[in-house]
Amino acid sequence: MAQTILVTSGKGGVGKSTVSVLLGAALAQAGKRVLLLEMDSGLRGMDIMLGVQDETVYDLSDVLTRRCEPIKAMAACPYMQGLYLLPAPYDHCFIPDQGDLIRLTRGLAHHFDYLLVDTPAGLGRNFQAAAAVADRALLVVTPDPICVRDGRKVADTLEALGVGDIRLVINKVTPQLAKMKMLPDLDAVIDGVGVQLIGVIPQENQVMEITAKGRPLPNSTVCHRVFANLAGRIEGKYIPLAIG
Ligand SMILES: Nc1ncnc2c1ncn2[C@@H]1O[C@H](COP(=O)(O)OP(=O)(O)O)[C@@H](O)[C@H]1O
Ligand SMILES: [Mg+2]
């Protein structure tokens, strides 16, 4: 049975979709079957990140309203075996019915090891529906005060909705911040959000270039190693946290 992991944040643009895709690829590379469930209605982008934009005809709304079978709406990632995408509704007004979403994810859980649910930023109805199907959550923040305050709010809301297993991912950490003398700044982020840290991801120019072209991260990049380690921790392995 798949674990359903919410990838969420208070603010937009912090890297939720990027983290979902790269973590999904790292888990798939480790032999897992992973479905990316994109719930950011109207703001889809994961099809481009996977390089399947010409193959997606149906989307999550078609599946939830029973216009098509889930398998018909899914696209297989061409560069990573075991990684699949169910793209977000094209219609930005679409709000999934919670019961339908629960039924869908329960059914899908038989066919995958992980369902990674990429939620829209904030605490709207899509977020609430997604929280209802989550076993765990990854809260993505960038090291800036507004993001940290919003992250705290999301963490509190997730807990109130019954998602107790929340881990923090600090994304877009610059080389300056990664230097040891700036570590107290990252500690302040962790304290500010009040959630246990599971990964620190550097800001790497190649991340944007590569995901925009729908290509995999080369094995030689720092981020490739960072996401492989994050995938290992998600799997429950003890991998010491390294900054940068
Ligand atoms: N670690 C990173 N290094 C460099 N660029 C990143 C990183 N993470 C995300 N980005 C870039 O930041 C932008 C927003 O990321 P995205 O995943 O779309 O955010 P969200 O889904 O939270 O709105 C994209 O242009 C993406 O390529
Ligand atoms: Mg996104």
PDB file of C-alpha atoms in Angstrom, residues 15-205:
ATOM      1  CA  GLY A  15       9.724  24.903  -4.804  1.00  0.00           C
ATOM      2  CA  LYS A  16       6.892  22.496  -3.925  1.00  0.00           C
ATOM      3  CA  SER A  17       6.469  21.210  -7.469  1.00  0.00           C
ATOM      4  CA  THR A  18      10.226  21.020  -7.999  1.00  0.00           C
ATOM      5  CA  VAL A  19      10.728  19.119  -4.740  1.00  0.00           C
ATOM      6  CA  SER A  20       7.831  16.764  -5.612  1.00  0.00           C
ATOM      7  CA  VAL A  21       9.277  15.942  -9.039  1.00  0.00           C
ATOM      8  CA  LEU A  22      12.905  15.559  -7.915  1.00  0.00           C
ATOM      9  CA  LEU A  23      11.990  13.569  -4.808  1.00  0.00           C
ATOM     10  CA  GLY A  24       9.677  11.404  -6.922  1.00  0.00           C
ATOM     11  CA  ALA A  25      12.511  10.790  -9.387  1.00  0.00           C
ATOM     12  CA  ALA A  26      14.918   9.919  -6.552  1.00  0.00           C
ATOM     13  CA  LEU A  27      12.444   7.447  -5.021  1.00  0.00           C
ATOM     14  CA  ALA A  28      11.799   5.910  -8.449  1.00  0.00           C
ATOM     15  CA  GLN A  29      15.543   5.635  -9.050  1.00  0.00           C
ATOM     16  CA  ALA A  30      15.700   3.684  -5.767  1.00  0.00           C
ATOM     17  CA  GLY A  31      13.220   1.212  -7.257  1.00  0.00           C
ATOM     18  CA  LYS A  32       9.929   2.584  -5.934  1.00  0.00           C
ATOM     19  CA  ARG A  33       6.734   3.150  -7.898  1.00  0.00           C
ATOM     20  CA  VAL A  34       5.755   6.781  -7.466  1.00  0.00           C
ATOM     21  CA  LEU A  35       2.707   8.739  -8.584  1.00  0.00           C
ATOM     22  CA  LEU A  36       2.844  12.524  -8.605  1.00  0.00           C
ATOM     23  CA  LEU A  37      -0.661  13.765  -7.922  1.00  0.00           C
ATOM     24  CA  GLU A  38      -0.796  17.401  -8.959  1.00  0.00           C
ATOM     25  CA  MET A  39      -3.518  19.349  -7.185  1.00  0.00           C
ATOM     26  CA  ASP A  40      -2.625  22.928  -8.060  1.00  0.00           C
ATOM     27  CA  SER A  41      -5.797  23.507 -10.149  1.00  0.00           C
ATOM     28  CA  GLY A  42      -5.188  25.745 -13.140  1.00  0.00           C
ATOM     29  CA  LEU A  43      -1.481  26.154 -12.409  1.00  0.00           C
ATOM     30  CA  ARG A  44      -0.082  22.900 -13.719  1.00  0.00           C
ATOM     31  CA  GLY A  45       3.591  22.644 -14.507  1.00  0.00           C
ATOM     32  CA  MET A  46       4.706  19.159 -13.589  1.00  0.00           C
ATOM     33  CA  ASP A  47       3.927  17.904 -17.117  1.00  0.00           C
ATOM     34  CA  ILE A  48       6.673  20.246 -18.372  1.00  0.00           C
ATOM     35  CA  MET A  49       9.054  19.180 -15.600  1.00  0.00           C
ATOM     36  CA  LEU A  50       8.578  15.544 -16.646  1.00  0.00           C
ATOM     37  CA  GLY A  51       8.641  16.329 -20.367  1.00  0.00           C
ATOM     38  CA  VAL A  52       5.164  14.872 -20.961  1.00  0.00           C
ATOM     39  CA  GLN A  53       3.229  18.037 -21.849  1.00  0.00           C
ATOM     40  CA  ASP A  54       2.236  16.616 -25.245  1.00  0.00           C
ATOM     41  CA  GLU A  55       0.943  13.385 -23.748  1.00  0.00           C
ATOM     42  CA  THR A  56      -1.483  14.634 -21.134  1.00  0.00           C
ATOM     43  CA  VAL A  57      -5.019  14.737 -22.486  1.00  0.00           C
ATOM     44  CA  TYR A  58      -7.018  14.093 -19.316  1.00  0.00           C
ATOM     45  CA  ASP A  59      -6.394  15.393 -15.806  1.00  0.00           C
ATOM     46  CA  LEU A  60      -7.311  14.868 -12.163  1.00  0.00           C
ATOM     47  CA  SER A  61     -10.721  16.525 -12.586  1.00  0.00           C
ATOM     48  CA  ASP A  62     -11.624  14.060 -15.382  1.00  0.00           C
ATOM     49  CA  VAL A  63     -10.718  11.165 -13.102  1.00  0.00           C
ATOM     50  CA  LEU A  64     -12.533  12.521 -10.048  1.00  0.00           C
ATOM     51  CA  THR A  65     -15.688  13.224 -12.047  1.00  0.00           C
ATOM     52  CA  ARG A  66     -15.415   9.754 -13.617  1.00  0.00           C
ATOM     53  CA  ARG A  67     -14.981  11.004 -17.183  1.00  0.00           C
ATOM     54  CA  CYS A  68     -11.999   8.682 -17.517  1.00  0.00           C
ATOM     55  CA  GLU A  69     -10.118   5.912 -15.761  1.00  0.00           C
ATOM     56  CA  PRO A  70      -7.051   6.993 -13.731  1.00  0.00           C
ATOM     57  CA  ILE A  71      -4.709   5.016 -15.990  1.00  0.00           C
ATOM     58  CA  LYS A  72      -5.868   7.013 -19.028  1.00  0.00           C
ATOM     59  CA  ALA A  73      -5.028  10.324 -17.366  1.00  0.00           C
ATOM     60  CA  MET A  74      -1.572   9.270 -16.153  1.00  0.00           C
ATOM     61  CA  ALA A  75       1.630   9.924 -18.030  1.00  0.00           C
ATOM     62  CA  ALA A  76       4.784   7.858 -17.509  1.00  0.00           C
ATOM     63  CA  CYS A  77       7.979   9.846 -17.060  1.00  0.00           C
ATOM     64  CA  PRO A  78      10.139   9.141 -20.120  1.00  0.00           C
ATOM     65  CA  TYR A  79      13.450   9.435 -18.244  1.00  0.00           C
ATOM     66  CA  MET A  80      12.651   7.597 -15.012  1.00  0.00           C
ATOM     67  CA  GLN A  81      11.069   4.176 -14.853  1.00  0.00           C
ATOM     68  CA  GLY A  82       8.446   3.905 -12.125  1.00  0.00           C
ATOM     69  CA  LEU A  83       7.581   7.618 -12.025  1.00  0.00           C
ATOM     70  CA  TYR A  84       4.089   8.691 -13.148  1.00  0.00           C
ATOM     71  CA  LEU A  85       2.082  11.916 -13.203  1.00  0.00           C
ATOM     72  CA  LEU A  86      -1.621  12.559 -12.791  1.00  0.00           C
ATOM     73  CA  PRO A  87      -1.758  16.199 -13.902  1.00  0.00           C
ATOM     74  CA  ALA A  88      -3.661  19.000 -12.189  1.00  0.00           C
ATOM     75  CA  PRO A  89      -7.096  20.113 -13.355  1.00  0.00           C
ATOM     76  CA  TYR A  90      -6.853  22.530 -16.259  1.00  0.00           C
ATOM     77  CA  ASP A  91      -9.741  24.525 -14.762  1.00  0.00           C
ATOM     78  CA  HIS A  92      -8.450  26.792 -11.981  1.00  0.00           C
ATOM     79  CA  CYS A  93     -11.885  26.765 -10.291  1.00  0.00           C
ATOM     80  CA  PHE A  94     -11.970  22.982  -9.879  1.00  0.00           C
ATOM     81  CA  ILE A  95     -12.138  21.919  -6.236  1.00  0.00           C
ATOM     82  CA  PRO A  96     -11.994  18.185  -5.624  1.00  0.00           C
ATOM     83  CA  ASP A  97     -14.700  16.565  -3.573  1.00  0.00           C
ATOM     84  CA  GLN A  98     -13.023  15.163  -0.483  1.00  0.00           C
ATOM     85  CA  GLY A  99     -14.874  11.841  -0.615  1.00  0.00           C
ATOM     86  CA  ASP A 100     -13.993  11.352  -4.298  1.00  0.00           C
ATOM     87  CA  LEU A 101     -10.349  12.125  -3.578  1.00  0.00           C
ATOM     88  CA  ILE A 102     -10.250   9.671  -0.680  1.00  0.00           C
ATOM     89  CA  ARG A 103     -11.768   6.940  -2.881  1.00  0.00           C
ATOM     90  CA  LEU A 104      -9.310   7.672  -5.692  1.00  0.00           C
ATOM     91  CA  THR A 105      -6.182   7.668  -3.516  1.00  0.00           C
ATOM     92  CA  ARG A 106      -7.296   4.482  -1.728  1.00  0.00           C
ATOM     93  CA  GLY A 107      -7.612   2.789  -5.116  1.00  0.00           C
ATOM     94  CA  LEU A 108      -4.302   4.137  -6.404  1.00  0.00           C
ATOM     95  CA  ALA A 109      -2.497   3.132  -3.209  1.00  0.00           C
ATOM     96  CA  HIS A 110      -2.637  -0.524  -4.342  1.00  0.00           C
ATOM     97  CA  HIS A 111      -0.505   0.236  -7.398  1.00  0.00           C
ATOM     98  CA  PHE A 112       2.230   2.487  -6.005  1.00  0.00           C
ATOM     99  CA  ASP A 113       4.699   2.776  -3.135  1.00  0.00           C
ATOM    100  CA  TYR A 114       4.302   6.542  -2.828  1.00  0.00           C
ATOM    101  CA  LEU A 115       1.659   9.070  -3.822  1.00  0.00           C
ATOM    102  CA  LEU A 116       3.297  12.510  -3.720  1.00  0.00           C
ATOM    103  CA  VAL A 117       0.556  15.133  -3.608  1.00  0.00           C
ATOM    104  CA  ASP A 118       1.686  18.545  -4.842  1.00  0.00           C
ATOM    105  CA  THR A 119      -0.711  21.007  -3.224  1.00  0.00           C
ATOM    106  CA  PRO A 120      -1.372  24.634  -4.067  1.00  0.00           C
ATOM    107  CA  ALA A 121       0.182  27.209  -1.735  1.00  0.00           C
ATOM    108  CA  GLY A 122      -1.903  28.304   1.219  1.00  0.00           C
ATOM    109  CA  LEU A 123      -4.777  26.821   3.172  1.00  0.00           C
ATOM    110  CA  GLY A 124      -7.619  26.794   0.628  1.00  0.00           C
ATOM    111  CA  ARG A 125     -10.109  24.034  -0.110  1.00  0.00           C
ATOM    112  CA  ASN A 126      -7.735  22.065  -2.362  1.00  0.00           C
ATOM    113  CA  PHE A 127      -5.257  22.009   0.521  1.00  0.00           C
ATOM    114  CA  GLN A 128      -7.942  20.802   2.933  1.00  0.00           C
ATOM    115  CA  ALA A 129      -9.062  18.052   0.564  1.00  0.00           C
ATOM    116  CA  ALA A 130      -5.447  16.974   0.096  1.00  0.00           C
ATOM    117  CA  ALA A 131      -4.831  16.942   3.859  1.00  0.00           C
ATOM    118  CA  ALA A 132      -7.688  14.459   4.227  1.00  0.00           C
ATOM    119  CA  VAL A 133      -5.761  11.842   2.217  1.00  0.00           C
ATOM    120  CA  ALA A 134      -2.295  12.453   3.664  1.00  0.00           C
ATOM    121  CA  ASP A 135      -0.334  10.021   5.828  1.00  0.00           C
ATOM    122  CA  ARG A 136       2.547  12.454   6.126  1.00  0.00           C
ATOM    123  CA  ALA A 137       3.484  15.947   4.968  1.00  0.00           C
ATOM    124  CA  LEU A 138       6.609  17.689   3.765  1.00  0.00           C
ATOM    125  CA  LEU A 139       6.493  21.388   4.479  1.00  0.00           C
ATOM    126  CA  VAL A 140       8.687  23.300   2.036  1.00  0.00           C
ATOM    127  CA  VAL A 141      10.037  26.688   3.086  1.00  0.00           C
ATOM    128  CA  THR A 142      12.739  29.039   1.911  1.00  0.00           C
ATOM    129  CA  PRO A 143      14.895  30.726   4.522  1.00  0.00           C
ATOM    130  CA  ASP A 144      13.046  34.031   4.714  1.00  0.00           C
ATOM    131  CA  PRO A 145      10.933  35.361   7.584  1.00  0.00           C
ATOM    132  CA  ILE A 146       7.606  35.584   5.724  1.00  0.00           C
ATOM    133  CA  CYS A 147       7.930  32.049   4.458  1.00  0.00           C
ATOM    134  CA  VAL A 148       8.802  30.843   7.951  1.00  0.00           C
ATOM    135  CA  ARG A 149       5.755  32.539   9.495  1.00  0.00           C
ATOM    136  CA  ASP A 150       3.461  31.130   6.775  1.00  0.00           C
ATOM    137  CA  GLY A 151       5.072  27.712   7.234  1.00  0.00           C
ATOM    138  CA  ARG A 152       4.238  27.754  10.925  1.00  0.00           C
ATOM    139  CA  LYS A 153       0.601  28.464  10.094  1.00  0.00           C
ATOM    140  CA  VAL A 154       0.492  25.574   7.611  1.00  0.00           C
ATOM    141  CA  ALA A 155       2.081  23.213  10.154  1.00  0.00           C
ATOM    142  CA  ASP A 156      -0.472  24.197  12.808  1.00  0.00           C
ATOM    143  CA  THR A 157      -3.334  23.758  10.320  1.00  0.00           C
ATOM    144  CA  LEU A 158      -2.063  20.335   9.203  1.00  0.00           C
ATOM    145  CA  GLU A 159      -1.896  19.208  12.821  1.00  0.00           C
ATOM    146  CA  ALA A 160      -5.430  20.464  13.414  1.00  0.00           C
ATOM    147  CA  LEU A 161      -6.537  18.468  10.353  1.00  0.00           C
ATOM    148  CA  GLY A 162      -4.975  15.323  11.811  1.00  0.00           C
ATOM    149  CA  VAL A 163      -1.717  15.189   9.830  1.00  0.00           C
ATOM    150  CA  GLY A 164       0.750  14.815  12.676  1.00  0.00           C
ATOM    151  CA  ASP A 165       3.760  13.456  10.782  1.00  0.00           C
ATOM    152  CA  ILE A 166       5.219  16.657   9.302  1.00  0.00           C
ATOM    153  CA  ARG A 167       8.829  17.216   8.250  1.00  0.00           C
ATOM    154  CA  LEU A 168      10.507  20.407   7.120  1.00  0.00           C
ATOM    155  CA  VAL A 169      12.380  20.856   3.834  1.00  0.00           C
ATOM    156  CA  ILE A 170      14.377  24.067   3.569  1.00  0.00           C
ATOM    157  CA  ASN A 171      14.808  24.831  -0.128  1.00  0.00           C
ATOM    158  CA  LYS A 172      16.859  27.363  -2.085  1.00  0.00           C
ATOM    159  CA  VAL A 173      19.617  27.583   0.476  1.00  0.00           C
ATOM    160  CA  THR A 174      22.305  29.818  -1.011  1.00  0.00           C
ATOM    161  CA  PRO A 175      26.047  29.043  -0.708  1.00  0.00           C
ATOM    162  CA  GLN A 176      26.436  31.967   1.709  1.00  0.00           C
ATOM    163  CA  LEU A 177      23.760  30.562   4.023  1.00  0.00           C
ATOM    164  CA  ALA A 178      25.195  27.077   3.749  1.00  0.00           C
ATOM    165  CA  LYS A 179      28.521  28.252   5.181  1.00  0.00           C
ATOM    166  CA  MET A 180      28.880  27.200   8.800  1.00  0.00           C
ATOM    167  CA  LYS A 181      28.834  30.727  10.138  1.00  0.00           C
ATOM    168  CA  MET A 182      25.298  31.204   8.811  1.00  0.00           C
ATOM    169  CA  LEU A 183      23.952  28.011  10.400  1.00  0.00           C
ATOM    170  CA  PRO A 184      22.155  29.903  13.194  1.00  0.00           C
ATOM    171  CA  ASP A 185      19.952  31.352  10.436  1.00  0.00           C
ATOM    172  CA  LEU A 186      18.824  27.853   9.463  1.00  0.00           C
ATOM    173  CA  ASP A 187      18.303  26.995  13.121  1.00  0.00           C
ATOM    174  CA  ALA A 188      16.045  30.048  13.330  1.00  0.00           C
ATOM    175  CA  VAL A 189      14.035  28.710  10.372  1.00  0.00           C
ATOM    176  CA  ILE A 190      13.585  25.339  12.063  1.00  0.00           C
ATOM    177  CA  ASP A 191      12.660  26.943  15.393  1.00  0.00           C
ATOM    178  CA  GLY A 192      10.313  29.389  13.639  1.00  0.00           C
ATOM    179  CA  VAL A 193       8.368  26.643  11.876  1.00  0.00           C
ATOM    180  CA  GLY A 194       8.547  24.255  14.814  1.00  0.00           C
ATOM    181  CA  VAL A 195       8.834  21.133  12.639  1.00  0.00           C
ATOM    182  CA  GLN A 196      11.627  18.541  12.525  1.00  0.00           C
ATOM    183  CA  LEU A 197      14.016  18.990   9.605  1.00  0.00           C
ATOM    184  CA  ILE A 198      14.353  16.267   6.953  1.00  0.00           C
ATOM    185  CA  GLY A 199      16.237  18.024   4.147  1.00  0.00           C
ATOM    186  CA  VAL A 200      18.190  21.117   3.158  1.00  0.00           C
ATOM    187  CA  ILE A 201      18.286  21.775  -0.572  1.00  0.00           C
ATOM    188  CA  PRO A 202      20.745  24.185  -2.131  1.00  0.00           C
ATOM    189  CA  GLN A 203      19.793  26.812  -4.656  1.00  0.00           C
ATOM    190  CA  GLU A 204      21.296  25.353  -7.828  1.00  0.00           C
ATOM    191  CA  ASN A 205      20.903  27.071 -11.206  1.00  0.00           C
TER     192      ASN A 205
END
